[in-house]
Amino acid sequence: MKNFSKLALMALFIASGSLFTSCSDDDSPEPQSLYSKLGGTTMVSDPNNPSQMIEQGRLSYRSVVDSTIALIVSDIVLEAEGNLGQHFAPVISEALSGNTTNVAILSDNLTDFFSANTGGGATNTYTGLNMVAAHDPAQNPRMGKKSNNAEYDKFIGYVGAAAGLNGVTDPEIINEVVAVLESLRTPIVQE
């Protein structure tokens, strides 16, 4: 009788375990963050400093940010119609006179912001201005003027072009990046 009780108890235990696992609501894997989709926390050699390692997600963001800045500057230098020169006038004038400190700060801040806010975890933090203050020339002397919707659309276009230049062509990822940028439209567009 003791063996039967032990077997019955064991069967009940196993059956209850399968009941709990089969009734679980999260059988599907957790969705990946945008940061993870861009390489996540996998450590790779930093092309800007080969003796150091950088998270692939952060490197992906930094590469797109730096390419975006280069595209914006290129249009400003070429005096392309609708360029964003007025927005970046303080930073560009410094850079043209040899001081690239604020360009580096802009790149770091944008990389920090996107890394921290798209799943970059504890290793990526943003300590810069909030989006309203960062895009208001009265609160941020590095901003030359307030943005309107057309100028913000142009900026999103630069980001899309920069993403393509850096091999980010997956439509799902592009749509997620655009969604992040669109979520920022209200605090950024102030004109």
PDB file of C-alpha atoms in Angstrom:
ATOM      1  CA  MET A   1       0.000   0.000   0.000  1.00  0.00           C
ATOM      2  CA  LYS A   2       2.906   2.334   0.768  1.00  0.00           C
ATOM      3  CA  ASN A   3       4.280   1.890  -2.754  1.00  0.00           C
ATOM      4  CA  PHE A   4       0.863   2.652  -4.234  1.00  0.00           C
ATOM      5  CA  SER A   5       0.642   5.884  -2.145  1.00  0.00           C
ATOM      6  CA  LYS A   6       4.105   6.948  -3.226  1.00  0.00           C
ATOM      7  CA  LEU A   7       3.259   6.230  -6.890  1.00  0.00           C
ATOM      8  CA  ALA A   8      -0.046   8.079  -6.616  1.00  0.00           C
ATOM      9  CA  LEU A   9       1.630  11.056  -4.977  1.00  0.00           C
ATOM     10  CA  MET A  10       4.345  11.060  -7.654  1.00  0.00           C
ATOM     11  CA  ALA A  11       1.740  10.885 -10.437  1.00  0.00           C
ATOM     12  CA  LEU A  12      -0.235  13.731  -8.848  1.00  0.00           C
ATOM     13  CA  PHE A  13       2.929  15.813  -8.576  1.00  0.00           C
ATOM     14  CA  ILE A  14       3.885  15.208 -12.212  1.00  0.00           C
ATOM     15  CA  ALA A  15       0.336  15.856 -13.419  1.00  0.00           C
ATOM     16  CA  SER A  16       0.095  19.122 -11.491  1.00  0.00           C
ATOM     17  CA  GLY A  17       3.447  20.211 -12.878  1.00  0.00           C
ATOM     18  CA  SER A  18       2.306  19.606 -16.440  1.00  0.00           C
ATOM     19  CA  LEU A  19      -0.978  21.382 -15.745  1.00  0.00           C
ATOM     20  CA  PHE A  20       0.867  24.504 -14.614  1.00  0.00           C
ATOM     21  CA  THR A  21       3.275  24.525 -17.521  1.00  0.00           C
ATOM     22  CA  SER A  22       0.606  23.847 -20.130  1.00  0.00           C
ATOM     23  CA  CYS A  23      -1.613  26.630 -18.776  1.00  0.00           C
ATOM     24  CA  SER A  24       1.164  29.193 -18.783  1.00  0.00           C
ATOM     25  CA  ASP A  25       0.254  32.428 -20.592  1.00  0.00           C
ATOM     26  CA  ASP A  26       3.768  33.204 -21.754  1.00  0.00           C
ATOM     27  CA  ASP A  27       4.664  30.230 -23.891  1.00  0.00           C
ATOM     28  CA  SER A  28       5.770  32.665 -26.576  1.00  0.00           C
ATOM     29  CA  PRO A  29       9.212  34.224 -26.310  1.00  0.00           C
ATOM     30  CA  GLU A  30       9.482  37.789 -25.064  1.00  0.00           C
ATOM     31  CA  PRO A  31       9.705  40.306 -27.896  1.00  0.00           C
ATOM     32  CA  GLN A  32      13.215  41.556 -28.568  1.00  0.00           C
ATOM     33  CA  SER A  33      13.959  45.196 -27.851  1.00  0.00           C
ATOM     34  CA  LEU A  34      15.065  47.407 -30.705  1.00  0.00           C
ATOM     35  CA  TYR A  35      18.476  47.615 -29.017  1.00  0.00           C
ATOM     36  CA  SER A  36      18.731  43.801 -29.123  1.00  0.00           C
ATOM     37  CA  LYS A  37      17.696  43.717 -32.775  1.00  0.00           C
ATOM     38  CA  LEU A  38      20.553  46.123 -33.517  1.00  0.00           C
ATOM     39  CA  GLY A  39      23.094  43.799 -31.898  1.00  0.00           C
ATOM     40  CA  GLY A  40      22.276  44.122 -28.206  1.00  0.00           C
ATOM     41  CA  THR A  41      24.893  43.635 -25.547  1.00  0.00           C
ATOM     42  CA  THR A  42      27.229  41.464 -27.634  1.00  0.00           C
ATOM     43  CA  MET A  43      30.675  42.997 -27.179  1.00  0.00           C
ATOM     44  CA  VAL A  44      32.632  43.869 -30.331  1.00  0.00           C
ATOM     45  CA  SER A  45      35.800  45.797 -31.080  1.00  0.00           C
ATOM     46  CA  ASP A  46      35.167  49.537 -31.344  1.00  0.00           C
ATOM     47  CA  PRO A  47      36.237  50.672 -34.831  1.00  0.00           C
ATOM     48  CA  ASN A  48      36.958  54.158 -33.439  1.00  0.00           C
ATOM     49  CA  ASN A  49      39.203  52.680 -30.750  1.00  0.00           C
ATOM     50  CA  PRO A  50      40.184  49.066 -31.607  1.00  0.00           C
ATOM     51  CA  SER A  51      41.755  48.474 -28.194  1.00  0.00           C
ATOM     52  CA  GLN A  52      38.319  48.884 -26.566  1.00  0.00           C
ATOM     53  CA  MET A  53      35.117  46.890 -26.750  1.00  0.00           C
ATOM     54  CA  ILE A  54      31.620  48.295 -27.279  1.00  0.00           C
ATOM     55  CA  GLU A  55      28.155  46.761 -27.219  1.00  0.00           C
ATOM     56  CA  GLN A  56      27.003  46.007 -30.773  1.00  0.00           C
ATOM     57  CA  GLY A  57      23.649  47.756 -30.155  1.00  0.00           C
ATOM     58  CA  ARG A  58      25.393  50.925 -29.012  1.00  0.00           C
ATOM     59  CA  LEU A  59      27.812  50.758 -31.946  1.00  0.00           C
ATOM     60  CA  SER A  60      24.861  50.407 -34.339  1.00  0.00           C
ATOM     61  CA  TYR A  61      23.220  53.510 -32.889  1.00  0.00           C
ATOM     62  CA  ARG A  62      26.467  55.482 -32.861  1.00  0.00           C
ATOM     63  CA  SER A  63      27.151  54.584 -36.490  1.00  0.00           C
ATOM     64  CA  VAL A  64      23.692  55.730 -37.595  1.00  0.00           C
ATOM     65  CA  VAL A  65      23.900  58.896 -35.454  1.00  0.00           C
ATOM     66  CA  ASP A  66      27.331  59.821 -36.846  1.00  0.00           C
ATOM     67  CA  SER A  67      26.176  59.181 -40.418  1.00  0.00           C
ATOM     68  CA  THR A  68      23.054  61.290 -39.785  1.00  0.00           C
ATOM     69  CA  ILE A  69      25.222  64.157 -38.551  1.00  0.00           C
ATOM     70  CA  ALA A  70      27.516  63.786 -41.592  1.00  0.00           C
ATOM     71  CA  LEU A  71      24.540  63.892 -43.986  1.00  0.00           C
ATOM     72  CA  ILE A  72      23.129  66.992 -42.286  1.00  0.00           C
ATOM     73  CA  VAL A  73      26.515  68.740 -42.342  1.00  0.00           C
ATOM     74  CA  SER A  74      27.058  67.781 -45.979  1.00  0.00           C
ATOM     75  CA  ASP A  75      23.762  69.393 -46.983  1.00  0.00           C
ATOM     76  CA  ILE A  76      24.617  72.496 -44.956  1.00  0.00           C
ATOM     77  CA  VAL A  77      28.048  72.817 -46.586  1.00  0.00           C
ATOM     78  CA  LEU A  78      26.542  72.265 -50.054  1.00  0.00           C
ATOM     79  CA  GLU A  79      23.817  74.773 -49.191  1.00  0.00           C
ATOM     80  CA  ALA A  80      21.191  72.227 -50.239  1.00  0.00           C
ATOM     81  CA  GLU A  81      17.640  73.511 -50.308  1.00  0.00           C
ATOM     82  CA  GLY A  82      15.859  72.935 -46.994  1.00  0.00           C
ATOM     83  CA  ASN A  83      19.041  72.033 -45.113  1.00  0.00           C
ATOM     84  CA  LEU A  84      18.948  72.154 -41.330  1.00  0.00           C
ATOM     85  CA  GLY A  85      21.765  74.672 -41.016  1.00  0.00           C
ATOM     86  CA  GLN A  86      19.814  77.102 -38.861  1.00  0.00           C
ATOM     87  CA  HIS A  87      19.170  74.389 -36.284  1.00  0.00           C
ATOM     88  CA  PHE A  88      22.791  73.395 -35.989  1.00  0.00           C
ATOM     89  CA  ALA A  89      24.382  76.813 -36.662  1.00  0.00           C
ATOM     90  CA  PRO A  90      26.093  77.114 -33.239  1.00  0.00           C
ATOM     91  CA  VAL A  91      27.621  73.626 -33.451  1.00  0.00           C
ATOM     92  CA  ILE A  92      28.566  73.952 -37.147  1.00  0.00           C
ATOM     93  CA  SER A  93      30.265  77.327 -36.683  1.00  0.00           C
ATOM     94  CA  GLU A  94      32.369  75.858 -33.860  1.00  0.00           C
ATOM     95  CA  ALA A  95      33.259  72.805 -35.954  1.00  0.00           C
ATOM     96  CA  LEU A  96      34.233  74.930 -38.956  1.00  0.00           C
ATOM     97  CA  SER A  97      36.636  76.830 -36.729  1.00  0.00           C
ATOM     98  CA  GLY A  98      38.236  73.583 -35.564  1.00  0.00           C
ATOM     99  CA  ASN A  99      36.333  72.934 -32.332  1.00  0.00           C
ATOM    100  CA  THR A 100      34.483  69.630 -32.742  1.00  0.00           C
ATOM    101  CA  THR A 101      33.748  69.191 -29.027  1.00  0.00           C
ATOM    102  CA  ASN A 102      30.038  69.955 -29.344  1.00  0.00           C
ATOM    103  CA  VAL A 103      29.676  67.695 -32.396  1.00  0.00           C
ATOM    104  CA  ALA A 104      31.106  64.873 -30.269  1.00  0.00           C
ATOM    105  CA  ILE A 105      28.748  65.806 -27.415  1.00  0.00           C
ATOM    106  CA  LEU A 106      25.795  65.781 -29.830  1.00  0.00           C
ATOM    107  CA  SER A 107      26.789  62.326 -31.103  1.00  0.00           C
ATOM    108  CA  ASP A 108      27.275  60.969 -27.573  1.00  0.00           C
ATOM    109  CA  ASN A 109      23.972  62.436 -26.337  1.00  0.00           C
ATOM    110  CA  LEU A 110      21.965  61.034 -29.257  1.00  0.00           C
ATOM    111  CA  THR A 111      23.653  57.638 -28.938  1.00  0.00           C
ATOM    112  CA  ASP A 112      23.016  57.606 -25.177  1.00  0.00           C
ATOM    113  CA  PHE A 113      19.391  58.663 -25.636  1.00  0.00           C
ATOM    114  CA  PHE A 114      18.501  56.010 -28.201  1.00  0.00           C
ATOM    115  CA  SER A 115      20.515  53.246 -26.518  1.00  0.00           C
ATOM    116  CA  ALA A 116      18.988  53.918 -23.111  1.00  0.00           C
ATOM    117  CA  ASN A 117      15.424  54.247 -24.354  1.00  0.00           C
ATOM    118  CA  THR A 118      15.184  51.255 -26.670  1.00  0.00           C
ATOM    119  CA  GLY A 119      16.338  48.459 -24.373  1.00  0.00           C
ATOM    120  CA  GLY A 120      20.024  49.202 -23.834  1.00  0.00           C
ATOM    121  CA  GLY A 121      19.748  48.372 -20.150  1.00  0.00           C
ATOM    122  CA  ALA A 122      21.817  49.593 -17.252  1.00  0.00           C
ATOM    123  CA  THR A 123      24.999  50.027 -19.288  1.00  0.00           C
ATOM    124  CA  ASN A 124      23.396  52.803 -21.352  1.00  0.00           C
ATOM    125  CA  THR A 125      22.061  55.895 -19.615  1.00  0.00           C
ATOM    126  CA  TYR A 126      20.975  59.292 -20.866  1.00  0.00           C
ATOM    127  CA  THR A 127      21.671  62.271 -18.623  1.00  0.00           C
ATOM    128  CA  GLY A 128      21.133  65.076 -21.123  1.00  0.00           C
ATOM    129  CA  LEU A 129      18.341  67.606 -21.349  1.00  0.00           C
ATOM    130  CA  ASN A 130      14.745  66.489 -21.765  1.00  0.00           C
ATOM    131  CA  MET A 131      13.482  66.673 -25.353  1.00  0.00           C
ATOM    132  CA  VAL A 132      11.637  69.985 -24.909  1.00  0.00           C
ATOM    133  CA  ALA A 133      14.648  71.741 -23.400  1.00  0.00           C
ATOM    134  CA  ALA A 134      17.128  70.125 -25.813  1.00  0.00           C
ATOM    135  CA  HIS A 135      15.232  71.524 -28.819  1.00  0.00           C
ATOM    136  CA  ASP A 136      14.474  74.980 -27.430  1.00  0.00           C
ATOM    137  CA  PRO A 137      17.208  77.530 -28.253  1.00  0.00           C
ATOM    138  CA  ALA A 138      16.240  79.543 -25.153  1.00  0.00           C
ATOM    139  CA  GLN A 139      17.186  76.537 -22.987  1.00  0.00           C
ATOM    140  CA  ASN A 140      19.916  74.991 -25.148  1.00  0.00           C
ATOM    141  CA  PRO A 141      22.471  77.342 -26.722  1.00  0.00           C
ATOM    142  CA  ARG A 142      23.621  74.560 -29.088  1.00  0.00           C
ATOM    143  CA  MET A 143      20.221  74.669 -30.835  1.00  0.00           C
ATOM    144  CA  GLY A 144      19.913  77.421 -33.433  1.00  0.00           C
ATOM    145  CA  LYS A 145      16.132  77.487 -33.915  1.00  0.00           C
ATOM    146  CA  LYS A 146      12.927  75.659 -33.094  1.00  0.00           C
ATOM    147  CA  SER A 147      11.751  72.907 -35.449  1.00  0.00           C
ATOM    148  CA  ASN A 148       8.582  72.651 -37.495  1.00  0.00           C
ATOM    149  CA  ASN A 149       6.993  69.457 -38.846  1.00  0.00           C
ATOM    150  CA  ALA A 150       8.606  69.709 -42.290  1.00  0.00           C
ATOM    151  CA  GLU A 151      12.071  70.076 -40.753  1.00  0.00           C
ATOM    152  CA  TYR A 152      11.449  67.129 -38.445  1.00  0.00           C
ATOM    153  CA  ASP A 153      10.306  65.062 -41.429  1.00  0.00           C
ATOM    154  CA  LYS A 154      13.583  65.994 -43.131  1.00  0.00           C
ATOM    155  CA  PHE A 155      15.499  64.869 -40.034  1.00  0.00           C
ATOM    156  CA  ILE A 156      13.676  61.512 -40.069  1.00  0.00           C
ATOM    157  CA  GLY A 157      14.696  61.202 -43.733  1.00  0.00           C
ATOM    158  CA  TYR A 158      18.337  61.765 -42.790  1.00  0.00           C
ATOM    159  CA  VAL A 159      18.077  59.043 -40.130  1.00  0.00           C
ATOM    160  CA  GLY A 160      16.557  56.651 -42.675  1.00  0.00           C
ATOM    161  CA  ALA A 161      19.325  57.364 -45.189  1.00  0.00           C
ATOM    162  CA  ALA A 162      21.983  56.960 -42.479  1.00  0.00           C
ATOM    163  CA  ALA A 163      20.455  53.651 -41.378  1.00  0.00           C
ATOM    164  CA  GLY A 164      20.672  52.373 -44.957  1.00  0.00           C
ATOM    165  CA  LEU A 165      24.293  53.492 -45.226  1.00  0.00           C
ATOM    166  CA  ASN A 166      25.021  51.387 -42.137  1.00  0.00           C
ATOM    167  CA  GLY A 167      23.284  48.248 -43.363  1.00  0.00           C
ATOM    168  CA  VAL A 168      20.064  48.693 -41.386  1.00  0.00           C
ATOM    169  CA  THR A 169      17.546  47.808 -44.082  1.00  0.00           C
ATOM    170  CA  ASP A 170      15.129  45.402 -42.362  1.00  0.00           C
ATOM    171  CA  PRO A 171      11.680  47.029 -42.762  1.00  0.00           C
ATOM    172  CA  GLU A 172      10.613  45.860 -39.284  1.00  0.00           C
ATOM    173  CA  ILE A 173      13.594  47.602 -37.671  1.00  0.00           C
ATOM    174  CA  ILE A 174      13.152  50.721 -39.836  1.00  0.00           C
ATOM    175  CA  ASN A 175       9.470  50.890 -38.793  1.00  0.00           C
ATOM    176  CA  GLU A 176      10.466  50.604 -35.124  1.00  0.00           C
ATOM    177  CA  VAL A 177      13.030  53.404 -35.511  1.00  0.00           C
ATOM    178  CA  VAL A 178      10.428  55.598 -37.227  1.00  0.00           C
ATOM    179  CA  ALA A 179       7.953  54.813 -34.419  1.00  0.00           C
ATOM    180  CA  VAL A 180      10.526  55.944 -31.841  1.00  0.00           C
ATOM    181  CA  LEU A 181      11.187  59.143 -33.806  1.00  0.00           C
ATOM    182  CA  GLU A 182       7.456  59.796 -34.223  1.00  0.00           C
ATOM    183  CA  SER A 183       6.953  59.356 -30.472  1.00  0.00           C
ATOM    184  CA  LEU A 184       9.334  62.295 -30.018  1.00  0.00           C
ATOM    185  CA  ARG A 185       7.663  64.629 -32.528  1.00  0.00           C
ATOM    186  CA  THR A 186       5.500  66.507 -29.978  1.00  0.00           C
ATOM    187  CA  PRO A 187       8.309  67.574 -27.630  1.00  0.00           C
ATOM    188  CA  ILE A 188      10.748  68.296 -30.486  1.00  0.00           C
ATOM    189  CA  VAL A 189       8.503  70.196 -32.916  1.00  0.00           C
ATOM    190  CA  GLN A 190       7.967  73.513 -31.153  1.00  0.00           C
ATOM    191  CA  GLU A 191       7.288  75.927 -34.032  1.00  0.00           C
TER     192      GLU A 191
END
